[in-house]
Amino acid sequence: MGKIRINANVSLYPMPVVLVGAMVKGKPNFMAVGWISRVNANPPMLAIGINKNHLTPEGIKENGTFSVNIPRADMVEKVDYCGIVSGRKADKDGIFQVFYGEQKTAPMIDDCPICMECRVFDTIELPTNYLIIGQITAAFAEEECLTDNKPDVQKIDPLTLTMPDNRYWRVGKYAGAAWDVGKGLKG
Amino acid sequence: MGKIRINANVSLYPMPVVLVGAMVKGKPNFMAVGWISRVNANPPMLAIGINKNHLTPEGIKENGTFSVNIPRADMVEKVDYCGIVSGRKADKDGIFQVFYGEQKTAPMIDDCPICMECRVFDTIELPTNYLIIGQITAAFAEEECLTDNKPDVQKIDPLTLTMPDNRYWRVGKYAGAAWDVGKGLKG
């Protein structure tokens, strides 16, 4: 098979990078998260895996709400800062211009081209992490990032992350139309 | 804030693309999945959101095992085929050379640079999808895809997916060192 066994602590390649926002004791707090995925089609839900030691889950638990903000690649320093520095040690309130939607406890980041507000649907306690499942109740986008009313990844210019080498990447070249390019293989 | 409200059915940007393998009624079956994330640090766990109508969850339920295979971008046609065609309608057994690790019911794909075998930890029933949480019990890599014994995304050359525009992309340029590039912002 030409393969060797490696440590089972394997990442997905590549992971999206988002800033998760929550109100902690009345103040907006943001953390960088790479362990996130959509998990339910209808209603739209996503899930995030957050280490139990972080401050953000406390705010999410307190309010039952959080936000998911997709940053542009040119925000990489601020994104990384939110991954390095805990809200327990630094006040991240002033880093971003914040806005709110329907839920007054899901702070969203003005600078991010795509922002979603979420309501907690369920929280699963895993050995080291909370798996927080949230319903996306509203979403906001910079109009300049849309093509045919859909978010356009080339205009968003998001970050991706790889671990354990710990590197950020941009999205690269177009590689084909999904639910289409494989049609030729139909037998 | 310069933003407009969009449909709440928003994706993450970008999503990884994997092939999930399961044994269904004694035969290997594979489906393309973009809704996947690591969710627990220790032991290593990941979670996938799969529509309840798919065949693959039946095999995962039957055996309590599955595999996650990270394909190379040049496999895009086969990957997409596995996203288009259900195992109910076509036998996907012959598309890939398959190998097995410790678990004899988690078929892995020889052609994929990174393969993981997983044991089901829990299955959460969401409105339209199953959220299947699995522990990664073993992982295998092509030696040529490693740098300093770690998987190297530039050598793996994986696919990413965006929805609802339904396009595959490759990973692009390096954008900075994670847990490092933001240090300058520390106050």
Coordinates of N, CA and C in Angstrom, one line a residue, chain A residues 1-18 34-51 68 70 73 76-78 80-81 83-85 99 102 109-116 121-122 124-131 133 136-144 146 149-154 156 158-183 185-187, chain B residues 1-18 34-51 68 70 73 76-78 80-81 83-85 99 102 109-116 121-122 124-131 133 136-144 146 149-154 156 158-183 185-187:
Chain A
M1 N 0.8 -1.2 0.0 CA 0.0 0.0 0.0 C 0.9 1.3 0.0
G2 N 2.1 1.1 0.2 CA 3.0 2.3 0.1 C 2.8 3.4 1.2
K3 N 2.2 2.9 2.3 CA 1.9 3.9 3.4 C 2.6 3.5 4.7
I4 N 2.8 4.5 5.5 CA 3.4 4.2 6.8 C 2.3 4.7 7.9
R5 N 2.4 4.1 9.0 CA 1.5 4.4 10.1 C 2.0 5.7 10.7
I6 N 1.1 6.7 11.0 CA 1.5 7.9 11.6 C 0.6 8.1 12.9
N7 N 1.0 9.1 13.7 CA 0.2 9.4 14.9 C -1.3 9.7 14.5
A8 N -2.2 9.1 15.3 CA -3.6 9.2 15.0 C -4.2 10.6 15.2
N9 N -3.4 11.5 15.8 CA -3.8 12.9 16.0 C -3.7 13.7 14.7
V10 N -4.5 13.2 13.7 CA -4.5 13.8 12.3 C -5.5 14.9 12.2
S11 N -5.2 15.9 11.4 CA -6.1 17.0 11.1 C -6.8 16.7 9.8
L12 N -7.8 17.5 9.5 CA -8.4 17.5 8.2 C -7.5 18.5 7.4
Y13 N -7.5 18.3 6.1 CA -6.7 19.2 5.2 C -7.5 19.8 4.1
P14 N -7.7 21.1 4.1 CA -7.3 22.1 5.1 C -8.6 22.4 5.9
M15 N -8.4 23.1 7.1 CA -9.5 23.5 7.9 C -9.9 24.9 7.6
P16 N -11.1 25.2 7.7 CA -11.5 26.7 7.7 C -11.0 27.4 8.9
V17 N -10.9 28.7 8.9 CA -10.5 29.4 10.1 C -11.6 30.5 10.3
V18 N -12.2 30.5 11.5 CA -13.3 31.5 11.8 C -13.0 32.1 13.1
G34 N -10.6 26.5 14.3 CA -10.5 25.7 13.1 C -11.3 24.4 13.0
W35 N -11.8 24.1 14.2 CA -12.6 22.8 14.3 C -14.1 23.2 14.3
I36 N -14.5 23.4 13.0 CA -15.9 23.8 12.8 C -16.4 23.2 11.5
S37 N -17.7 22.9 11.5 CA -18.3 22.3 10.2 C -19.8 22.6 10.2
R38 N -20.4 22.7 9.1 CA -21.8 22.6 9.0 C -22.1 21.1 9.3
V39 N -23.3 20.9 10.0 CA -23.6 19.5 10.4 C -25.1 19.2 10.1
N40 N -25.9 20.2 9.9 CA -27.3 19.9 9.5 C -27.8 20.8 8.4
A41 N -28.5 20.2 7.4 CA -28.9 20.9 6.3 C -30.1 21.9 6.6
N42 N -31.1 21.4 7.2 CA -32.4 22.1 7.4 C -33.0 21.8 8.7
P43 N -33.1 22.8 9.7 CA -32.5 24.1 9.5 C -31.0 24.1 9.5
P44 N -30.4 25.2 9.0 CA -28.9 25.2 8.9 C -28.3 25.2 10.3
M45 N -27.4 24.2 10.5 CA -26.7 24.1 11.8 C -25.2 23.9 11.5
L46 N -24.4 24.3 12.5 CA -23.0 24.1 12.4 C -22.6 23.6 13.8
A47 N -21.4 23.0 13.9 CA -20.9 22.5 15.2 C -19.4 23.0 15.3
I48 N -19.0 23.3 16.5 CA -17.6 23.7 16.8 C -17.1 22.8 18.0
G49 N -15.8 22.4 17.8 CA -15.2 21.7 18.9 C -14.2 22.6 19.6
I50 N -14.6 23.0 20.9 CA -13.8 23.9 21.6 C -13.2 23.3 22.9
N51 N -11.9 23.4 23.1 CA -11.3 22.9 24.3 C -12.0 23.5 25.6
V68 N -20.4 33.3 14.3 CA -19.3 32.7 13.5 C -18.9 33.8 12.5
I70 N -16.3 34.9 9.4 CA -15.2 34.4 8.5 C -14.3 35.6 8.1
A73 N -8.1 37.0 4.6 CA -6.7 36.6 4.8 C -5.9 37.8 5.3
V76 N -5.0 38.2 9.1 CA -4.4 37.1 9.7 C -3.7 37.4 11.1
E77 N -3.2 38.6 11.2 CA -2.5 38.9 12.5 C -3.6 39.0 13.6
K78 N -4.7 39.6 13.4 CA -5.7 39.7 14.4 C -6.4 38.4 14.7
D80 N -4.9 35.4 14.4 CA -3.9 34.6 15.1 C -3.9 35.1 16.6
Y81 N -3.9 36.4 16.7 CA -3.9 37.0 18.1 C -5.1 36.4 18.9
G83 N -6.3 33.6 18.6 CA -6.0 32.2 18.9 C -5.0 32.0 19.9
I84 N -4.1 33.1 20.1 CA -3.0 33.0 21.0 C -3.4 33.5 22.4
V85 N -4.2 34.6 22.5 CA -4.4 35.3 23.7 C -5.8 34.9 24.2
F99 N -20.8 44.5 15.7 CA -22.2 44.8 15.4 C -23.1 43.7 15.9
E102 N -30.2 40.1 15.4 CA -31.4 40.0 16.2 C -31.1 39.6 17.6
I109 N -18.4 40.6 13.8 CA -17.2 41.5 13.5 C -17.4 42.2 12.2
D110 N -17.5 43.5 12.3 CA -17.8 44.3 11.1 C -16.8 44.1 10.0
D111 N -15.6 43.9 10.3 CA -14.5 43.7 9.3 C -14.6 42.4 8.5
C112 N -15.3 41.4 9.1 CA -15.4 40.1 8.4 C -16.4 40.1 7.3
P113 N -16.1 39.5 6.1 CA -17.0 39.6 5.0 C -18.3 38.8 5.2
I114 N -18.2 37.7 6.0 CA -19.4 36.9 6.3 C -19.5 36.7 7.8
C115 N -20.7 37.0 8.3 CA -21.0 36.8 9.8 C -22.3 36.0 9.9
M116 N -22.3 35.1 10.9 CA -23.5 34.4 11.2 C -23.9 34.5 12.7
F121 N -28.1 24.8 19.9 CA -29.1 23.7 19.8 C -28.8 22.6 20.8
D122 N -27.5 22.3 21.0 CA -27.2 21.2 21.9 C -25.7 21.4 22.2
I124 N -22.5 18.8 23.4 CA -22.1 17.5 23.8 C -20.8 17.6 24.5
E125 N -20.7 16.9 25.6 CA -19.4 17.0 26.4 C -18.6 15.8 25.9
L126 N -17.5 16.1 25.3 CA -16.5 15.1 24.9 C -15.4 15.1 25.9
P127 N -14.4 14.1 25.8 CA -13.4 14.0 26.8 C -12.6 15.4 27.1
T128 N -12.1 16.0 26.1 CA -11.4 17.3 26.3 C -12.1 18.5 25.8
N129 N -13.1 18.3 24.9 CA -13.7 19.4 24.2 C -15.2 19.5 24.4
Y130 N -15.8 20.6 24.3 CA -17.2 20.7 24.1 C -17.5 20.7 22.6
L131 N -18.5 20.0 22.2 CA -19.0 20.1 20.8 C -20.3 20.9 20.9
I133 N -23.3 22.6 19.2 CA -24.1 22.6 17.9 C -25.0 23.8 17.9
I136 N -27.9 28.3 12.8 CA -27.6 29.6 12.2 C -29.0 30.3 12.0
T137 N -29.2 31.4 12.8 CA -30.5 32.1 12.8 C -30.5 33.3 11.8
A138 N -29.4 33.8 11.5 CA -29.3 34.9 10.6 C -27.9 35.0 10.0
A139 N -27.7 35.5 8.8 CA -26.4 35.7 8.2 C -26.3 37.0 7.5
F140 N -25.1 37.5 7.5 CA -24.8 38.8 6.9 C -23.6 38.8 6.1
A141 N -23.6 39.5 4.9 CA -22.4 39.5 4.1 C -22.1 40.8 3.5
E142 N -20.9 41.1 3.2 CA -20.5 42.3 2.5 C -21.0 42.1 1.0
E143 N -21.7 43.0 0.5 CA -22.3 42.8 -0.8 C -21.2 42.6 -1.9
E144 N -20.0 43.2 -1.7 CA -18.9 43.0 -2.6 C -18.4 41.6 -2.6
L146 N -20.3 38.9 -2.8 CA -21.3 38.0 -3.4 C -21.1 38.0 -5.0
N149 N -25.6 36.7 -5.9 CA -26.2 36.6 -4.5 C -25.6 35.5 -3.7
K150 N -24.6 34.8 -4.1 CA -24.0 33.8 -3.3 C -22.6 34.2 -2.8
P151 N -22.2 33.9 -1.6 CA -20.8 34.2 -1.2 C -19.8 33.6 -2.2
D152 N -18.8 34.4 -2.6 CA -17.8 34.0 -3.6 C -16.5 33.9 -2.9
V153 N -15.9 32.7 -2.8 CA -14.7 32.4 -2.0 C -13.5 33.3 -2.5
Q154 N -13.5 33.6 -3.8 CA -12.4 34.4 -4.3 C -12.5 35.8 -3.9
I156 N -14.2 36.6 -0.9 CA -14.0 36.6 0.5 C -12.5 36.5 0.9
P158 N -10.7 33.9 2.2 CA -10.6 33.4 3.6 C -9.3 32.8 3.9
L159 N -9.1 32.5 5.2 CA -7.9 31.7 5.6 C -8.2 30.2 5.8
T160 N -7.2 29.4 5.6 CA -7.4 28.0 6.0 C -6.2 27.7 6.9
L161 N -6.3 26.6 7.6 CA -5.3 26.3 8.6 C -4.9 24.8 8.5
T162 N -3.6 24.5 8.6 CA -3.2 23.1 8.8 C -2.5 22.9 10.1
M163 N -2.7 21.8 10.7 CA -2.1 21.4 11.9 C -1.6 20.0 11.7
P164 N -0.5 19.5 12.4 CA 0.2 20.2 13.5 C 1.4 21.0 13.0
D165 N 1.5 21.3 11.7 CA 2.5 22.2 11.2 C 2.2 23.7 11.5
N166 N 0.9 23.9 11.8 CA 0.5 25.3 12.3 C 0.8 26.4 11.3
R167 N 0.2 26.2 10.1 CA 0.3 27.2 9.1 C -1.0 27.7 8.5
Y168 N -1.1 28.9 8.2 CA -2.3 29.5 7.5 C -2.0 29.5 6.0
W169 N -3.1 29.3 5.2 CA -3.0 29.3 3.8 C -4.2 30.1 3.2
R170 N -4.0 30.5 2.0 CA -5.1 31.1 1.2 C -5.7 30.0 0.3
V171 N -6.9 30.2 -0.2 CA -7.5 29.3 -1.1 C -6.9 29.5 -2.5
G172 N -6.6 28.4 -3.2 CA -5.9 28.6 -4.5 C -6.8 28.4 -5.7
K173 N -6.3 27.7 -6.7 CA -6.9 27.6 -8.0 C -8.2 26.8 -8.0
Y174 N -9.1 27.1 -8.9 CA -10.3 26.4 -9.2 C -9.9 25.0 -9.6
A175 N -10.7 24.0 -9.1 CA -10.3 22.6 -9.4 C -11.5 21.8 -10.0
G176 N -12.6 22.4 -10.3 CA -13.7 21.7 -10.9 C -15.0 22.0 -10.3
A177 N -16.1 21.7 -11.1 CA -17.4 21.9 -10.6 C -17.9 20.7 -9.9
A178 N -18.4 21.0 -8.6 CA -18.9 19.9 -7.8 C -20.3 19.4 -8.3
W179 N -20.6 18.1 -8.0 CA -21.8 17.5 -8.5 C -21.9 17.6 -10.1
D180 N -20.7 17.6 -10.7 CA -20.7 17.8 -12.2 C -19.5 17.1 -12.8
V181 N -18.3 17.4 -12.3 CA -17.0 16.9 -12.9 C -16.9 15.4 -12.9
G182 N -17.6 14.8 -12.0 CA -17.6 13.3 -11.9 C -18.6 12.6 -12.8
K183 N -19.5 13.4 -13.4 CA -20.5 12.7 -14.2 C -20.0 11.8 -15.3
L185 N -17.8 9.7 -15.2 CA -17.5 8.4 -14.7 C -18.7 7.5 -14.5
K186 N -19.9 8.1 -14.7 CA -21.1 7.3 -14.5 C -21.1 6.1 -15.5
G187 N -21.3 5.0 -15.1 CA -21.2 3.8 -16.0 C -22.5 3.4 -16.5
Chain B
M1 N -22.8 49.4 8.8 CA -21.9 48.2 8.8 C -21.6 47.7 7.4
G2 N -22.3 48.2 6.4 CA -22.0 47.8 5.0 C -22.3 46.4 4.6
K3 N -23.2 45.8 5.4 CA -23.5 44.4 5.1 C -25.0 44.2 4.8
I4 N -25.3 43.2 4.0 CA -26.7 42.9 3.7 C -27.0 41.5 4.3
R5 N -28.3 41.3 4.6 CA -28.7 40.0 5.2 C -28.8 39.0 4.0
I6 N -28.2 37.8 4.2 CA -28.3 36.8 3.2 C -29.0 35.5 3.8
N7 N -29.3 34.6 3.0 CA -29.9 33.3 3.4 C -29.1 32.7 4.5
A8 N -29.7 32.2 5.6 CA -28.9 31.7 6.7 C -28.3 30.3 6.4
N9 N -28.6 29.8 5.3 CA -28.0 28.5 4.8 C -26.5 28.7 4.3
V10 N -25.7 29.2 5.2 CA -24.3 29.6 4.8 C -23.3 28.5 5.1
S11 N -22.4 28.3 4.2 CA -21.3 27.3 4.4 C -20.1 27.9 5.2
L12 N -19.2 27.1 5.6 CA -17.9 27.5 6.0 C -17.1 27.7 4.7
Y13 N -16.1 28.6 4.8 CA -15.2 28.9 3.6 C -13.8 28.7 4.0
P14 N -13.1 27.8 3.3 CA -13.6 26.7 2.5 C -13.8 25.4 3.4
M15 N -14.4 24.4 2.8 CA -14.6 23.1 3.5 C -13.6 22.1 3.0
P16 N -13.1 21.2 3.9 CA -12.2 20.2 3.4 C -13.1 19.2 2.6
V17 N -12.5 18.4 1.8 CA -13.2 17.3 1.1 C -12.6 16.0 1.3
V18 N -13.4 15.1 1.9 CA -12.9 13.7 2.2 C -13.8 12.7 1.6
G34 N -18.1 17.0 2.8 CA -17.5 18.3 3.1 C -17.8 18.8 4.5
W35 N -18.8 18.1 5.1 CA -19.2 18.5 6.5 C -18.5 17.6 7.5
I36 N -17.3 18.0 7.8 CA -16.4 17.2 8.7 C -15.5 18.1 9.4
S37 N -15.2 17.8 10.6 CA -14.2 18.5 11.4 C -13.7 17.7 12.5
R38 N -12.4 18.0 13.0 CA -11.9 17.5 14.2 C -12.8 18.1 15.3
V39 N -13.1 17.3 16.4 CA -14.0 17.9 17.5 C -13.4 17.6 18.9
N40 N -12.5 16.7 19.0 CA -11.9 16.4 20.3 C -10.4 16.2 20.2
A41 N -9.6 16.8 21.1 CA -8.2 16.8 21.0 C -7.6 15.4 21.4
N42 N -8.1 14.9 22.6 CA -7.5 13.7 23.2 C -8.5 12.9 23.9
P43 N -8.9 11.7 23.4 CA -8.3 11.1 22.2 C -8.8 11.8 20.9
P44 N -8.0 11.7 19.8 CA -8.4 12.4 18.6 C -9.8 11.9 18.1
M45 N -10.7 12.9 17.9 CA -12.0 12.5 17.4 C -12.4 13.5 16.3
L46 N -13.2 13.1 15.4 CA -13.8 13.9 14.4 C -15.3 13.7 14.3
A47 N -16.0 14.6 13.6 CA -17.4 14.4 13.5 C -17.8 14.7 12.0
I48 N -18.8 14.0 11.5 CA -19.3 14.2 10.2 C -20.8 14.4 10.2
G49 N -21.3 15.3 9.4 CA -22.7 15.5 9.3 C -23.2 14.9 8.0
I50 N -23.9 13.8 8.1 CA -24.4 13.1 6.8 C -25.9 13.1 6.8
N51 N -26.4 13.5 5.6 CA -27.8 13.4 5.4 C -28.4 12.0 5.7
V68 N -11.8 7.7 7.0 CA -11.8 9.1 6.4 C -10.5 9.1 5.6
I70 N -8.3 11.3 2.7 CA -8.1 12.7 2.1 C -7.6 12.5 0.7
A73 N -6.0 16.4 -5.2 CA -6.8 17.2 -6.2 C -6.9 16.5 -7.5
V76 N -10.1 14.4 -8.5 CA -11.4 15.2 -8.4 C -12.6 14.5 -9.1
E77 N -12.3 13.8 -10.2 CA -13.4 13.2 -10.9 C -14.0 12.0 -10.1
K78 N -13.1 11.2 -9.5 CA -13.6 10.1 -8.7 C -14.2 10.6 -7.4
D80 N -15.8 13.4 -7.0 CA -17.1 14.0 -7.3 C -18.1 12.9 -7.7
Y81 N -17.6 11.9 -8.3 CA -18.5 10.7 -8.7 C -19.1 10.1 -7.4
G83 N -19.7 11.7 -4.8 CA -20.7 12.6 -4.2 C -22.0 12.6 -5.0
I84 N -21.9 12.2 -6.3 CA -23.1 12.2 -7.1 C -23.9 10.9 -7.1
V85 N -23.1 9.8 -7.1 CA -23.8 8.5 -7.3 C -23.9 7.8 -5.9
F99 N -7.6 -0.9 1.1 CA -6.8 -1.6 2.1 C -7.5 -1.5 3.5
E102 N -6.4 -2.1 11.3 CA -6.8 -3.0 12.4 C -8.2 -3.4 12.4
I109 N -8.7 3.9 1.2 CA -8.4 4.1 -0.2 C -6.9 4.2 -0.4
D110 N -6.3 3.2 -1.1 CA -4.9 3.2 -1.3 C -4.4 4.5 -2.0
D111 N -5.2 5.0 -2.9 CA -4.7 6.2 -3.7 C -4.7 7.5 -2.9
C112 N -5.4 7.5 -1.7 CA -5.4 8.7 -0.9 C -4.2 8.9 -0.1
P113 N -3.6 10.1 -0.1 CA -2.3 10.2 0.7 C -2.4 10.1 2.2
I114 N -3.6 10.4 2.7 CA -3.9 10.3 4.2 C -5.1 9.5 4.4
C115 N -5.1 8.5 5.2 CA -6.3 7.6 5.6 C -6.3 7.4 7.1
M116 N -7.5 7.5 7.6 CA -7.8 7.3 9.0 C -8.8 6.2 9.2
F121 N -18.0 6.9 18.2 CA -18.0 7.2 19.7 C -19.5 7.5 20.1
D122 N -20.2 8.2 19.2 CA -21.5 8.6 19.4 C -22.2 9.0 18.1
I124 N -25.4 11.5 17.0 CA -26.4 12.5 17.4 C -27.4 12.6 16.2
E125 N -28.7 12.4 16.5 CA -29.7 12.6 15.5 C -30.1 14.1 15.4
L126 N -29.8 14.7 14.3 CA -30.2 16.1 14.1 C -31.5 16.1 13.1
P127 N -32.1 17.2 12.9 CA -33.3 17.1 12.1 C -33.2 16.4 10.8
T128 N -32.2 16.8 10.0 CA -32.1 16.1 8.6 C -30.8 15.3 8.5
N129 N -29.9 15.4 9.5 CA -28.6 14.8 9.3 C -28.2 14.0 10.6
Y130 N -27.4 13.0 10.4 CA -26.8 12.3 11.5 C -25.4 13.0 11.7
L131 N -25.1 13.3 13.0 CA -23.8 13.8 13.4 C -23.1 12.6 14.0
I133 N -19.9 11.0 15.5 CA -18.6 11.3 16.1 C -17.8 10.1 16.2
I136 N -10.5 8.6 16.0 CA -9.5 8.1 15.1 C -8.6 7.1 15.8
T137 N -8.7 5.8 15.4 CA -7.9 4.8 16.1 C -6.6 4.5 15.4
A138 N -6.4 4.8 14.2 CA -5.2 4.7 13.5 C -5.1 5.6 12.2
A139 N -3.9 5.9 11.8 CA -3.8 6.8 10.6 C -2.6 6.3 9.8
F140 N -2.8 6.5 8.5 CA -1.7 6.1 7.6 C -1.5 7.2 6.5
A141 N -0.2 7.3 6.1 CA 0.1 8.4 5.2 C 1.2 7.9 4.2
E142 N 1.1 8.4 3.0 CA 2.2 8.2 2.0 C 3.4 8.9 2.6
E143 N 4.5 8.2 2.6 CA 5.7 8.8 3.2 C 6.1 10.1 2.4
E144 N 5.8 10.1 1.1 CA 6.2 11.3 0.3 C 5.4 12.5 0.6
L146 N 4.9 13.6 3.7 CA 5.3 14.1 5.0 C 6.5 15.0 4.9
N149 N 8.1 14.4 9.4 CA 7.1 13.4 9.9 C 5.7 13.9 10.1
K150 N 5.4 15.1 9.6 CA 4.1 15.7 9.7 C 3.5 15.8 8.3
P151 N 2.2 15.5 8.1 CA 1.6 15.6 6.8 C 1.8 17.1 6.3
D152 N 2.1 17.2 5.1 CA 2.4 18.5 4.5 C 1.4 18.9 3.4
V153 N 0.6 19.9 3.7 CA -0.6 20.1 2.8 C -0.1 20.4 1.3
Q154 N 1.1 20.9 1.1 CA 1.5 21.2 -0.2 C 1.8 19.9 -1.0
I156 N 0.3 16.9 0.0 CA -1.0 16.2 -0.1 C -1.8 16.7 -1.3
P158 N -4.7 18.6 -1.3 CA -6.1 18.2 -1.1 C -7.0 19.1 -1.9
L159 N -8.3 18.7 -1.9 CA -9.3 19.5 -2.4 C -10.1 20.3 -1.3
T160 N -10.6 21.4 -1.7 CA -11.5 22.1 -0.8 C -12.8 22.4 -1.6
L161 N -13.9 22.6 -0.9 CA -15.2 22.8 -1.5 C -15.9 24.0 -1.0
T162 N -16.6 24.7 -1.9 CA -17.4 25.8 -1.5 C -18.9 25.5 -2.0
M163 N -19.8 25.8 -1.1 CA -21.2 25.7 -1.4 C -21.9 27.0 -1.1
P164 N -23.0 27.5 -1.7 CA -23.8 26.8 -2.6 C -23.4 27.0 -4.1
D165 N -22.2 27.5 -4.3 CA -21.7 27.7 -5.7 C -21.2 26.4 -6.2
N166 N -20.9 25.4 -5.3 CA -20.5 24.1 -5.7 C -19.3 24.0 -6.6
R167 N -18.2 24.5 -6.0 CA -16.9 24.5 -6.7 C -15.8 23.9 -5.8
Y168 N -14.9 23.1 -6.5 CA -13.7 22.6 -5.8 C -12.6 23.5 -6.0
W169 N -11.7 23.6 -5.1 CA -10.5 24.5 -5.1 C -9.3 23.8 -4.6
R170 N -8.1 24.2 -5.0 CA -6.9 23.7 -4.4 C -6.5 24.7 -3.3
V171 N -5.6 24.3 -2.4 CA -5.1 25.1 -1.4 C -4.0 26.0 -2.1
G172 N -4.0 27.3 -1.7 CA -3.1 28.3 -2.3 C -1.9 28.6 -1.5
K173 N -1.6 29.9 -1.6 CA -0.3 30.4 -1.0 C -0.3 30.4 0.6
Y174 N 0.9 30.3 1.1 CA 1.2 30.4 2.5 C 0.8 31.7 3.0
A175 N 0.1 31.8 4.1 CA -0.4 33.1 4.6 C 0.1 33.4 6.0
G176 N 1.0 32.6 6.6 CA 1.5 33.0 7.9 C 1.6 31.8 8.9
A177 N 2.4 32.0 9.9 CA 2.6 30.9 10.9 C 1.5 31.1 12.0
A178 N 0.8 30.0 12.2 CA -0.3 30.1 13.3 C 0.3 30.0 14.7
W179 N -0.3 30.6 15.6 CA 0.2 30.8 17.0 C 1.5 31.5 17.0
D180 N 1.7 32.4 16.0 CA 2.9 33.1 15.9 C 2.7 34.5 15.3
V181 N 2.1 34.6 14.1 CA 2.0 35.8 13.4 C 1.3 36.9 14.1
G182 N 0.4 36.5 15.1 CA -0.3 37.5 15.9 C 0.4 38.0 17.1
K183 N 1.5 37.4 17.4 CA 2.2 37.8 18.6 C 2.5 39.3 18.7
L185 N 0.8 41.7 18.1 CA -0.4 42.5 18.5 C -0.5 42.4 20.1
K186 N 0.2 41.5 20.7 CA 0.1 41.4 22.2 C 0.5 42.8 22.8
G187 N -0.4 43.2 23.7 CA -0.2 44.5 24.3 C 0.7 44.4 25.5

